């Protein structure tokens, strides 16, 4: 049984978290999802309260760690020593991913040194200010690290995790109920090709 940790904080972006939590939550036999943070409960940008399953330090022992996003939330998390110091992740043993501005957490942890990165289009300028040219693509995969840009890129990030832990069939299964009726072929082609093109 794998453990997938979704890391959140106050002012996290609703759709990024809830979409990933929903997609991962559709599989109950092969992995368990743990929502982690620095408090028993975090409140989203739109005011939704989410209870956490434990402290953020538990991410260090998870098989998969994905970071939510949030313009204000990520900035506050980066400045929170209790949050940052608790994270001792190992990309040699863990799959580690981020969506949108969550990439800045991976950057500050030193996990993106020398790697390509993507993020939400509105946040790309922040990387450029740091001398890093982000990729204008929905997901970038390098080894055990993936960064995704744009809320709906959660489809690719979750698909990457399912594909790496299992196979394409598992990926299709966790997405099956999300695909619009009559567009199964189009979405399968898009998702499979996007993931294939994401490896650099």
XYZ file of N, CA, C and O in Angstrom:
800
model
N 0.851 -1.195 0.000
C 0.000 0.000 0.000
C 0.886 1.245 0.000
O 1.663 1.473 0.920
N 0.799 2.020 -1.064
C 1.557 3.258 -1.153
C 0.878 4.365 -0.350
O -0.328 4.324 -0.114
N 1.661 5.363 0.018
C 1.116 6.558 0.663
C 1.380 7.760 -0.237
O 2.523 8.000 -0.647
N 0.308 8.479 -0.549
C 0.408 9.717 -1.320
C 0.100 10.877 -0.390
O -0.993 10.945 0.183
N 1.050 11.767 -0.221
C 0.868 12.930 0.649
C 0.568 14.154 -0.203
O 1.315 14.466 -1.140
N -0.533 14.818 0.114
C -0.841 16.101 -0.507
C -0.586 17.169 0.544
O -1.215 17.162 1.607
N 0.329 18.063 0.256
C 0.717 19.087 1.227
C -0.047 20.376 0.940
O -0.040 20.876 -0.188
N -0.713 20.886 1.986
C -1.463 22.129 1.847
C -1.029 23.124 2.925
O -0.196 22.814 3.783
N -1.626 24.293 2.867
C -1.306 25.403 3.773
C -2.463 26.375 3.658
O -3.338 26.212 2.790
N -2.523 27.362 4.506
C -3.584 28.356 4.389
C -3.493 29.079 3.047
O -2.401 29.290 2.516
N -4.659 29.434 2.515
C -4.745 30.132 1.223
C -4.292 29.255 0.057
O -3.738 29.737 -0.928
N -4.523 27.934 0.166
C -4.238 27.075 -0.977
C -5.320 27.261 -2.039
O -6.451 27.641 -1.745
N -4.962 27.003 -3.297
C -5.909 27.136 -4.399
C -6.895 25.978 -4.389
O -6.484 24.806 -4.427
N -8.168 26.310 -4.354
C -9.203 25.284 -4.195
C -9.144 24.190 -5.247
O -9.080 22.998 -4.919
N -9.204 24.569 -6.534
C -9.326 23.546 -7.572
C -8.092 22.668 -7.649
O -8.201 21.455 -7.885
N -6.920 23.234 -7.422
C -5.706 22.422 -7.493
C -5.730 21.330 -6.435
O -5.437 20.159 -6.725
N -6.081 21.693 -5.210
C -6.139 20.697 -4.144
C -7.296 19.731 -4.339
O -7.111 18.505 -4.343
N -8.504 20.259 -4.482
C -9.677 19.396 -4.497
C -9.690 18.462 -5.699
O -10.153 17.325 -5.605
N -9.197 18.909 -6.841
C -9.161 18.029 -8.001
C -8.177 16.889 -7.784
O -8.481 15.726 -8.060
N -6.979 17.194 -7.272
C -6.015 16.131 -6.997
C -6.537 15.184 -5.925
O -6.399 13.961 -6.041
N -7.141 15.747 -4.884
C -7.655 14.899 -3.792
C -8.752 13.985 -4.299
O -8.818 12.806 -3.919
N -9.602 14.500 -5.175
C -10.682 13.692 -5.729
C -10.138 12.591 -6.624
O -10.541 11.423 -6.512
N -9.232 12.940 -7.514
C -8.685 11.939 -8.437
C -7.948 10.841 -7.685
O -8.176 9.648 -7.910
N -7.051 11.222 -6.788
C -6.318 10.213 -6.025
C -7.250 9.394 -5.136
O -7.030 8.205 -4.918
N -8.301 10.026 -4.638
C -9.218 9.347 -3.734
C -10.062 8.277 -4.391
O -10.702 7.469 -3.701
N -10.062 8.224 -5.720
C -10.849 7.224 -6.432
C -10.205 5.836 -6.351
O -10.850 4.837 -6.636
N -8.958 5.781 -5.980
C -8.251 4.510 -5.810
C -8.059 4.268 -4.322
O -7.449 5.079 -3.632
N -8.606 3.171 -3.818
C -8.532 2.912 -2.379
C -7.805 1.615 -2.037
O -7.532 1.349 -0.874
N -7.515 0.801 -3.035
C -6.920 -0.504 -2.759
C -5.398 -0.483 -2.789
O -4.763 -1.273 -2.092
N -4.824 0.392 -3.585
C -3.375 0.346 -3.779
C -2.616 1.500 -3.159
O -1.394 1.467 -3.080
N -3.336 2.549 -2.748
C -2.674 3.640 -2.046
C -3.649 4.322 -1.103
O -4.864 4.211 -1.237
N -3.094 5.013 -0.147
C -3.867 5.842 0.766
C -3.396 7.283 0.625
O -2.221 7.528 0.379
N -4.332 8.202 0.749
C -4.016 9.618 0.606
C -3.978 10.266 1.982
O -4.899 10.090 2.791
N -2.931 11.010 2.252
C -2.792 11.764 3.491
C -2.663 13.245 3.162
O -1.813 13.629 2.355
N -3.517 14.043 3.757
C -3.449 15.490 3.583
C -2.650 16.046 4.751
O -3.029 15.852 5.923
N -1.554 16.720 4.457
C -0.626 17.150 5.503
C -0.469 18.666 5.519
O -0.549 19.327 4.484
N -0.243 19.203 6.710
C -0.046 20.633 6.861
C 0.587 20.946 8.198
O 0.986 20.046 8.942
N 0.662 22.214 8.521
C 1.272 22.624 9.787
C 0.236 22.810 10.882
O 0.603 23.052 12.037
N -1.049 22.672 10.519
C -2.129 22.859 11.484
C -3.173 21.761 11.299
O -3.211 21.122 10.246
N -4.016 21.540 12.292
C -5.077 20.534 12.135
C -6.066 20.858 11.022
O -6.740 19.965 10.512
N -6.112 22.124 10.637
C -7.051 22.538 9.594
C -6.474 23.732 8.845
O -5.903 24.644 9.445
N -6.593 23.699 7.535
C -6.176 24.835 6.712
C -7.368 25.333 5.910
O -8.255 24.565 5.547
N -7.368 26.636 5.620
C -8.478 27.262 4.914
C -8.007 27.716 3.535
O -6.972 28.358 3.399
N -8.798 27.367 2.528
C -8.448 27.665 1.146
C -8.641 29.136 0.809
O -9.196 29.915 1.600
N -8.241 29.507 -0.393
C -8.422 30.871 -0.878
C -9.891 31.278 -0.866
O -10.229 32.431 -0.574
N -10.778 30.328 -1.158
C -12.212 30.622 -1.204
C -12.926 30.335 0.108
O -14.151 30.360 0.171
N -12.152 30.060 1.165
C -12.736 29.913 2.487
C -13.157 28.516 2.870
O -13.866 28.331 3.871
N -12.732 27.498 2.117
C -13.080 26.119 2.459
C -12.082 25.563 3.472
O -10.876 25.578 3.232
N -12.589 25.063 4.583
C -11.721 24.487 5.609
C -11.473 23.011 5.312
O -12.409 22.267 5.011
N -10.227 22.597 5.385
C -9.851 21.203 5.144
C -9.051 20.699 6.336
O -8.043 21.297 6.719
N -9.511 19.602 6.918
C -8.785 18.993 8.026
C -7.594 18.214 7.483
O -7.691 17.545 6.452
N -6.489 18.308 8.178
C -5.302 17.560 7.772
C -5.245 16.230 8.513
O -5.868 16.051 9.563
N -4.484 15.297 7.930
C -4.332 13.965 8.522
C -3.078 13.853 9.370
O -2.829 12.795 9.965
N -2.299 14.930 9.405
C -1.080 14.885 10.196
C -0.154 16.016 9.821
O -0.437 16.814 8.915
N 0.974 16.114 10.527
C 1.926 17.198 10.280
C 2.670 17.018 8.972
O 2.815 15.899 8.462
N 3.164 18.119 8.441
C 3.829 18.107 7.149
C 5.064 17.211 7.143
O 5.446 16.670 6.100
N 5.675 16.985 8.291
C 6.876 16.143 8.363
C 6.601 14.708 7.931
O 7.528 13.995 7.512
N 5.357 14.269 7.983
C 5.026 12.912 7.541
C 5.261 12.733 6.042
O 5.364 11.605 5.554
N 5.361 13.834 5.319
C 5.647 13.749 3.882
C 6.997 13.099 3.628
O 7.213 12.487 2.577
N 7.894 13.206 4.584
C 9.242 12.654 4.403
C 9.238 11.138 4.271
O 10.179 10.561 3.732
N 8.189 10.498 4.769
C 8.100 9.042 4.715
C 7.107 8.552 3.676
O 6.894 7.340 3.540
N 6.486 9.454 2.938
C 5.493 9.074 1.936
C 6.181 8.594 0.661
O 7.320 8.970 0.359
N 5.478 7.774 -0.090
C 6.010 7.306 -1.369
C 5.895 8.387 -2.439
O 6.728 8.468 -3.338
N 4.843 9.188 -2.323
C 4.581 10.268 -3.264
C 4.255 11.528 -2.476
O 3.492 11.466 -1.500
N 4.811 12.660 -2.876
C 4.515 13.939 -2.233
C 4.158 14.936 -3.320
O 4.948 15.156 -4.245
N 2.957 15.514 -3.227
C 2.561 16.542 -4.185
C 2.173 17.803 -3.417
O 1.510 17.731 -2.377
N 2.596 18.932 -3.942
C 2.345 20.212 -3.295
C 1.247 20.962 -4.021
O 1.282 21.114 -5.245
N 0.290 21.438 -3.250
C -0.755 22.275 -3.798
C -0.169 23.649 -4.102
O 1.034 23.879 -3.955
N -1.028 24.571 -4.533
C -0.552 25.889 -4.917
C -1.337 26.967 -4.181
O -2.111 26.690 -3.277
N -1.139 28.180 -4.604
C -1.823 29.325 -4.000
C -0.869 30.496 -3.954
O 0.187 30.413 -3.319
N -1.218 31.557 -4.643
C -0.308 32.708 -4.743
C 0.093 33.213 -3.362
O 1.278 33.331 -3.041
N -0.894 33.499 -2.516
C -0.590 33.971 -1.172
C -0.121 32.829 -0.274
O 0.783 32.995 0.551
N -0.750 31.690 -0.439
C -0.430 30.562 0.425
C 0.998 30.080 0.282
O 1.675 29.797 1.275
N 1.478 29.978 -0.950
C 2.843 29.520 -1.168
C 3.839 30.531 -0.616
O 4.835 30.160 0.019
N 3.585 31.809 -0.841
C 4.505 32.831 -0.318
C 4.621 32.744 1.198
O 5.725 32.846 1.755
N 3.491 32.542 1.862
C 3.511 32.412 3.326
C 4.211 31.136 3.754
O 4.965 31.123 4.737
N 3.991 30.053 3.021
C 4.634 28.784 3.365
C 6.147 28.880 3.214
O 6.901 28.367 4.048
N 6.599 29.547 2.169
C 8.037 29.709 1.952
C 8.702 30.492 3.078
O 9.879 30.283 3.388
N 7.943 31.395 3.694
C 8.476 32.217 4.781
C 8.290 31.568 6.152
O 8.756 32.112 7.161
N 7.627 30.406 6.183
C 7.325 29.726 7.440
C 8.382 28.666 7.714
O 8.405 27.611 7.078
N 9.278 28.927 8.659
C 10.361 27.984 8.944
C 9.828 26.652 9.471
O 10.430 25.596 9.213
N 8.717 26.667 10.185
C 8.141 25.407 10.670
C 7.732 24.512 9.506
O 7.835 23.282 9.582
N 7.267 25.141 8.446
C 6.858 24.398 7.255
C 8.078 23.907 6.480
O 8.236 22.711 6.219
N 8.952 24.817 6.116
C 10.078 24.465 5.263
C 11.065 23.528 5.956
O 11.565 22.571 5.346
N 11.370 23.783 7.221
C 12.361 22.971 7.926
C 11.887 21.546 8.163
O 12.701 20.634 8.368
N 10.576 21.347 8.140
C 10.029 20.001 8.378
C 10.196 19.092 7.175
O 10.107 17.866 7.291
N 10.444 19.674 6.000
C 10.505 18.903 4.767
C 11.936 18.452 4.466
O 12.819 19.265 4.226
N 12.129 17.151 4.512
C 13.420 16.537 4.177
C 13.140 15.440 3.154
O 13.196 14.256 3.456
N 12.824 15.858 1.946
C 12.390 14.917 0.917
C 13.571 14.302 0.182
O 14.651 14.880 0.121
N 13.339 13.125 -0.390
C 14.409 12.393 -1.072
C 13.937 11.948 -2.460
O 13.234 10.945 -2.588
N 14.327 12.677 -3.507
C 13.873 12.320 -4.860
C 14.457 11.006 -5.376
O 14.034 10.520 -6.424
N 15.388 10.441 -4.653
C 15.899 9.124 -5.032
C 14.928 8.020 -4.620
O 14.927 6.932 -5.212
N 14.107 8.305 -3.618
C 13.193 7.293 -3.088
C 11.721 7.676 -3.218
O 10.853 6.821 -3.029
N 11.436 8.935 -3.509
C 10.064 9.417 -3.557
C 9.746 10.032 -4.912
O 10.632 10.590 -5.562
N 8.474 9.945 -5.295
C 7.980 10.745 -6.404
C 7.533 12.075 -5.816
O 6.776 12.100 -4.836
N 7.994 13.172 -6.386
C 7.720 14.493 -5.831
C 7.187 15.385 -6.945
O 7.794 15.492 -8.009
N 6.036 15.996 -6.692
C 5.429 16.838 -7.711
C 4.816 18.095 -7.135
O 4.566 18.207 -5.938
N 4.563 19.034 -8.027
C 3.914 20.280 -7.626
C 2.983 20.730 -8.732
O 3.139 20.342 -9.896
N 2.026 21.535 -8.352
C 1.139 22.135 -9.334
C 1.198 23.647 -9.172
O 1.261 24.161 -8.044
N 1.256 24.336 -10.282
C 1.296 25.799 -10.324
C 2.404 26.353 -9.415
O 3.531 25.910 -9.481
N 2.053 27.275 -8.515
C 3.080 27.936 -7.708
C 3.713 27.022 -6.666
O 4.701 27.396 -6.030
N 3.198 25.819 -6.507
C 3.857 24.856 -5.624
C 5.280 24.571 -6.051
O 6.108 24.122 -5.256
N 5.602 24.863 -7.318
C 6.968 24.652 -7.813
C 7.987 25.486 -7.050
O 9.157 25.106 -6.944
N 7.547 26.625 -6.498
C 8.485 27.468 -5.762
C 8.921 26.806 -4.451
O 10.008 27.091 -3.946
N 8.079 25.924 -3.926
C 8.472 25.171 -2.734
C 9.567 24.177 -3.102
O 10.580 24.052 -2.401
N 9.389 23.473 -4.224
C 10.426 22.543 -4.675
C 11.730 23.282 -4.940
O 12.815 22.785 -4.620
N 11.610 24.480 -5.513
C 12.805 25.272 -5.798
C 13.534 25.640 -4.514
O 14.762 25.492 -4.419
N 12.805 26.109 -3.523
C 13.463 26.529 -2.278
C 14.062 25.340 -1.541
O 15.074 25.484 -0.839
N 13.488 24.167 -1.716
C 14.040 22.961 -1.102
C 15.287 22.464 -1.843
O 15.935 21.518 -1.396
N 15.603 23.092 -2.965
C 16.780 22.692 -3.733
C 16.544 21.504 -4.640
O 17.489 20.952 -5.215
N 15.280 21.120 -4.811
C 14.973 19.931 -5.598
C 14.987 20.193 -7.100
O 14.995 19.250 -7.892
N 14.981 21.462 -7.496
C 14.946 21.790 -8.919
C 16.280 22.302 -9.445
O 16.354 22.758 -10.586
N 17.314 22.225 -8.633
C 18.624 22.723 -9.055
C 19.074 22.026 -10.338
O 19.199 20.798 -10.393
N 19.283 22.809 -11.380
C 19.747 22.266 -12.643
C 18.664 21.615 -13.488
O 18.955 21.081 -14.556
N 17.426 21.668 -13.012
C 16.321 21.034 -13.728
C 15.443 22.073 -14.412
O 15.412 23.236 -14.029
N 14.707 21.637 -15.409
C 13.716 22.490 -16.040
C 12.461 22.499 -15.190
O 12.232 21.599 -14.383
N 11.639 23.528 -15.376
C 10.478 23.691 -14.509
C 9.343 24.341 -15.280
O 9.565 25.093 -16.236
N 8.122 24.044 -14.865
C 6.974 24.793 -15.346
C 6.124 25.180 -14.143
O 6.282 24.635 -13.050
N 5.229 26.124 -14.365
C 4.333 26.593 -13.317
C 3.152 27.264 -13.996
O 3.046 27.260 -15.224
N 2.272 27.844 -13.204
C 1.148 28.559 -13.798
C 1.677 29.725 -14.630
O 2.638 30.390 -14.237
N 1.070 29.991 -15.788
C 1.563 31.095 -16.625
C 1.709 32.419 -15.885
O 2.649 33.176 -16.145
N 0.799 32.702 -14.938
C 0.880 33.964 -14.205
C 2.074 34.026 -13.264
O 2.443 35.115 -12.812
N 2.648 32.875 -12.950
C 3.775 32.838 -12.006
C 5.120 32.685 -12.696
O 6.160 32.708 -12.038
N 5.109 32.530 -14.017
C 6.370 32.303 -14.725
C 7.337 33.470 -14.592
O 8.558 33.284 -14.535
N 6.809 34.688 -14.524
C 7.666 35.849 -14.387
C 8.506 35.814 -13.122
O 9.626 36.333 -13.096
N 7.978 35.198 -12.100
C 8.721 35.107 -10.828
C 9.960 34.237 -10.989
O 11.017 34.538 -10.430
N 9.843 33.154 -11.764
C 11.027 32.341 -12.047
C 12.014 33.116 -12.903
O 13.226 33.048 -12.697
N 11.494 33.856 -13.875
C 12.391 34.640 -14.726
C 13.166 35.660 -13.911
O 14.339 35.935 -14.186
N 12.509 36.228 -12.891
C 13.192 37.181 -12.018
C 14.339 36.533 -11.257
O 15.254 37.220 -10.805
N 14.271 35.207 -11.103
C 15.330 34.472 -10.419
C 16.359 33.927 -11.405
O 17.244 33.164 -11.026
N 16.199 34.300 -12.677
C 17.155 33.848 -13.686
C 16.868 32.472 -14.235
O 17.736 31.845 -14.841
N 15.626 32.000 -14.039
C 15.229 30.679 -14.519
C 14.144 30.851 -15.573
O 13.130 31.504 -15.319
N 14.352 30.292 -16.751
C 13.354 30.379 -17.808
C 12.445 29.151 -17.744
O 12.873 28.037 -18.063
N 11.201 29.315 -17.308
C 10.302 28.167 -17.192
C 9.841 27.674 -18.555
O 9.830 28.431 -19.534
N 9.472 26.428 -18.618
C 8.951 25.831 -19.839
C 7.466 26.176 -19.969
O 6.708 26.060 -19.001
N 7.050 26.591 -21.147
C 5.642 26.904 -21.386
C 4.922 25.633 -21.821
O 4.523 25.461 -22.974
N 4.784 24.730 -20.879
C 4.209 23.414 -21.132
C 3.470 22.958 -19.878
O 3.805 23.396 -18.773
N 2.442 22.117 -20.015
C 1.621 21.770 -18.848
C 2.309 20.935 -17.787
O 1.925 20.983 -16.617
N 3.315 20.158 -18.171
C 4.024 19.354 -17.170
C 5.433 19.060 -17.656
O 5.649 18.838 -18.851
N 6.370 19.103 -16.723
C 7.762 18.763 -17.000
C 8.150 17.652 -16.031
O 7.964 17.783 -14.816
N 8.691 16.571 -16.569
C 9.064 15.416 -15.750
C 10.549 15.144 -15.921
O 11.038 14.999 -17.043
N 11.255 15.074 -14.804
C 12.676 14.745 -14.810
C 12.939 13.770 -13.683
O 12.891 14.146 -12.513
N 13.166 12.522 -14.045
C 13.368 11.508 -13.021
C 12.136 11.360 -12.158
O 11.032 11.119 -12.656
N 12.306 11.529 -10.861
C 11.204 11.381 -9.905
C 10.557 12.703 -9.531
O 9.827 12.773 -8.538
N 10.837 13.755 -10.300
C 10.286 15.075 -9.988
C 9.460 15.575 -11.162
O 9.888 15.489 -12.319
N 8.284 16.100 -10.847
C 7.412 16.661 -11.881
C 6.843 17.985 -11.406
O 6.415 18.108 -10.254
N 6.852 18.968 -12.287
C 6.166 20.231 -12.016
C 5.086 20.400 -13.069
O 5.298 20.083 -14.242
N 3.923 20.879 -12.642
C 2.794 21.054 -13.550
C 2.321 22.494 -13.480
O 2.398 23.135 -12.433
N 1.825 23.008 -14.603
C 1.397 24.398 -14.651
C -0.022 24.550 -15.155
O -0.348 24.062 -16.242
N -0.867 25.205 -14.374
C -2.266 25.375 -14.730
C -3.125 24.388 -13.961
O -2.750 23.218 -13.817
N -4.248 24.834 -13.453
C -5.076 24.005 -12.563
C -5.437 22.654 -13.168
O -5.364 21.620 -12.498
N -5.843 22.641 -14.438
C -6.272 21.391 -15.044
C -5.101 20.460 -15.356
O -5.312 19.301 -15.724
N -3.881 20.934 -15.173
C -2.733 20.043 -15.336
C -2.685 19.004 -14.219
O -1.851 18.094 -14.260
N -3.575 19.121 -13.252
C -3.708 18.070 -12.231
C -3.998 16.729 -12.879
O -3.639 15.671 -12.344
N -4.658 16.752 -14.039
C -4.894 15.508 -14.773
C -3.571 14.851 -15.154
O -3.423 13.622 -15.089
N -2.616 15.650 -15.560
C -1.317 15.106 -15.968
C -0.481 14.698 -14.761
O 0.183 13.664 -14.777
N -0.504 15.518 -13.716
C 0.291 15.213 -12.528
C -0.190 13.927 -11.863
O 0.615 13.054 -11.522
N -1.492 13.794 -11.689
C -2.033 12.563 -11.097
C -1.822 11.377 -12.026
O -1.554 10.260 -11.580
N -1.933 11.629 -13.334
C -1.699 10.549 -14.294
C -0.275 10.054 -14.254
O -0.007 8.846 -14.342
N 0.675 10.983 -14.098
C 2.083 10.610 -13.977
C 2.303 9.720 -12.765
O 2.988 8.691 -12.849
N 1.704 10.087 -11.640
C 1.864 9.296 -10.426
C 1.319 7.883 -10.625
O 1.996 6.892 -10.308
N 0.110 7.774 -11.159
C -0.492 6.455 -11.360
C 0.322 5.620 -12.340
O 0.507 4.405 -12.152
N 0.815 6.267 -13.371
C 1.625 5.595 -14.382
C 2.926 5.091 -13.801
O 3.362 3.975 -14.089
N 3.567 5.906 -12.967
C 4.846 5.510 -12.372
C 4.676 4.422 -11.320
O 5.500 3.516 -11.218
N 3.629 4.514 -10.526
C 3.419 3.502 -9.494
C 2.924 2.193 -10.083
O 3.243 1.114 -9.571
N 2.133 2.300 -11.159
C 1.542 1.107 -11.753
C 1.736 1.102 -13.276
O 2.758 0.684 -13.753
N 0.739 1.580 -14.005
C 0.830 1.523 -15.463
C -0.237 2.420 -16.081
O -0.968 3.117 -15.379
N -0.325 2.393 -17.412
C -1.297 3.220 -18.117
C -2.731 2.864 -17.742
O -3.604 3.741 -17.716
N -2.976 1.602 -17.482
C -4.340 1.191 -17.138
C -4.784 1.832 -15.820
O -5.922 2.274 -15.694
N -3.895 1.892 -14.857
C -4.228 2.543 -13.580
C -4.494 4.026 -13.815
O -5.419 4.606 -13.239
N -3.685 4.648 -14.666
C -3.914 6.049 -14.998
C -5.299 6.255 -15.597
O -6.037 7.164 -15.201
N -5.654 5.420 -16.541
C -6.979 5.548 -17.165
C -8.093 5.322 -16.156
O -9.132 6.000 -16.188
N -7.892 4.401 -15.247
C -8.926 4.089 -14.256
C -9.207 5.254 -13.318
O -10.358 5.528 -12.978
N -8.150 5.955 -12.860
C -8.397 7.045 -11.908
C -9.000 8.266 -12.590
O -9.598 9.120 -11.928
N -8.862 8.331 -13.913
C -9.430 9.467 -14.648
C -10.777 9.157 -15.292
O -11.443 10.066 -15.788
N -11.168 7.901 -15.270
C -12.309 7.451 -16.068
C -13.571 8.264 -15.833
O -14.256 8.666 -16.775
N -13.900 8.548 -14.576
C -15.151 9.243 -14.270
C -15.074 10.754 -14.504
O -16.088 11.439 -14.433
N -13.890 11.258 -14.818
C -13.744 12.698 -15.053
C -13.882 13.075 -16.520
O -14.155 14.226 -16.845
N -13.674 12.110 -17.404
C -13.629 12.403 -18.833
C -15.039 12.709 -19.349
O -15.977 11.959 -19.093
N -15.217 13.806 -20.110
C -16.527 14.129 -20.674
C -17.042 13.014 -21.581
O -16.267 12.380 -22.307
N -18.347 12.780 -21.533
C -18.959 11.722 -22.335
C -18.649 11.918 -23.814
O -18.719 13.027 -24.347
N -18.300 10.831 -24.464
C -18.042 10.865 -25.885
C -16.666 11.363 -26.271
O -16.346 11.425 -27.460
N -15.834 11.720 -25.284
C -14.508 12.256 -25.598
C -13.383 11.401 -25.017
O -12.267 11.865 -24.817
N -13.685 10.133 -24.762
C -12.686 9.255 -24.176
C -11.433 9.151 -25.045
O -10.305 9.203 -24.544
N -11.626 8.984 -26.338
C -10.485 8.818 -27.235
C -9.645 10.095 -27.290
O -8.410 10.053 -27.208
N -10.321 11.242 -27.398
C -9.592 12.511 -27.476
C -8.767 12.765 -26.226
O -7.614 13.187 -26.298
N -9.374 12.518 -25.056
C -8.661 12.780 -23.811
C -7.522 11.776 -23.593
O -6.459 12.144 -23.106
N -7.749 10.522 -23.949
C -6.688 9.537 -23.795
C -5.497 9.900 -24.672
O -4.336 9.829 -24.247
N -5.775 10.313 -25.892
C -4.695 10.728 -26.792
C -3.951 11.929 -26.224
O -2.718 11.972 -26.211
N -4.703 12.913 -25.724
C -4.087 14.124 -25.177
C -3.247 13.828 -23.948
O -2.094 14.272 -23.839
N -3.805 13.082 -23.009
C -3.086 12.805 -21.760
C -1.854 11.952 -22.020
O -0.757 12.243 -21.526
N -2.020 10.886 -22.808
C -0.890 9.983 -23.074
C 0.225 10.729 -23.800
O 1.419 10.569 -23.458
N -0.112 11.546 -24.791
C 0.911 12.258 -25.543
C 1.582 13.331 -24.706
O 2.804 13.534 -24.780
N 0.788 14.028 -23.887
C 1.363 15.076 -23.036
C 2.360 14.492 -22.055
O 3.445 15.051 -21.852
N 2.025 13.358 -21.458
C 2.955 12.725 -20.518
C 4.191 12.220 -21.243
O 5.310 12.342 -20.728
N 4.017 11.672 -22.420
C 5.171 11.180 -23.183
C 6.119 12.317 -23.546
O 7.344 12.165 -23.512
N 5.546 13.475 -23.858
C 6.351 14.629 -24.262
C 6.975 15.347 -23.058
O 7.843 16.206 -23.238
N 6.503 15.031 -21.842
C 6.924 15.775 -20.651
C 8.280 15.368 -20.128
O 8.901 16.098 -19.361
N 8.766 14.173 -20.527
C 10.043 13.701 -20.008
C 11.187 14.430 -20.704
O 11.251 14.482 -21.924
N 12.070 15.006 -19.902
C 13.200 15.742 -20.455
C 14.506 15.235 -19.832
O 14.502 14.500 -18.875
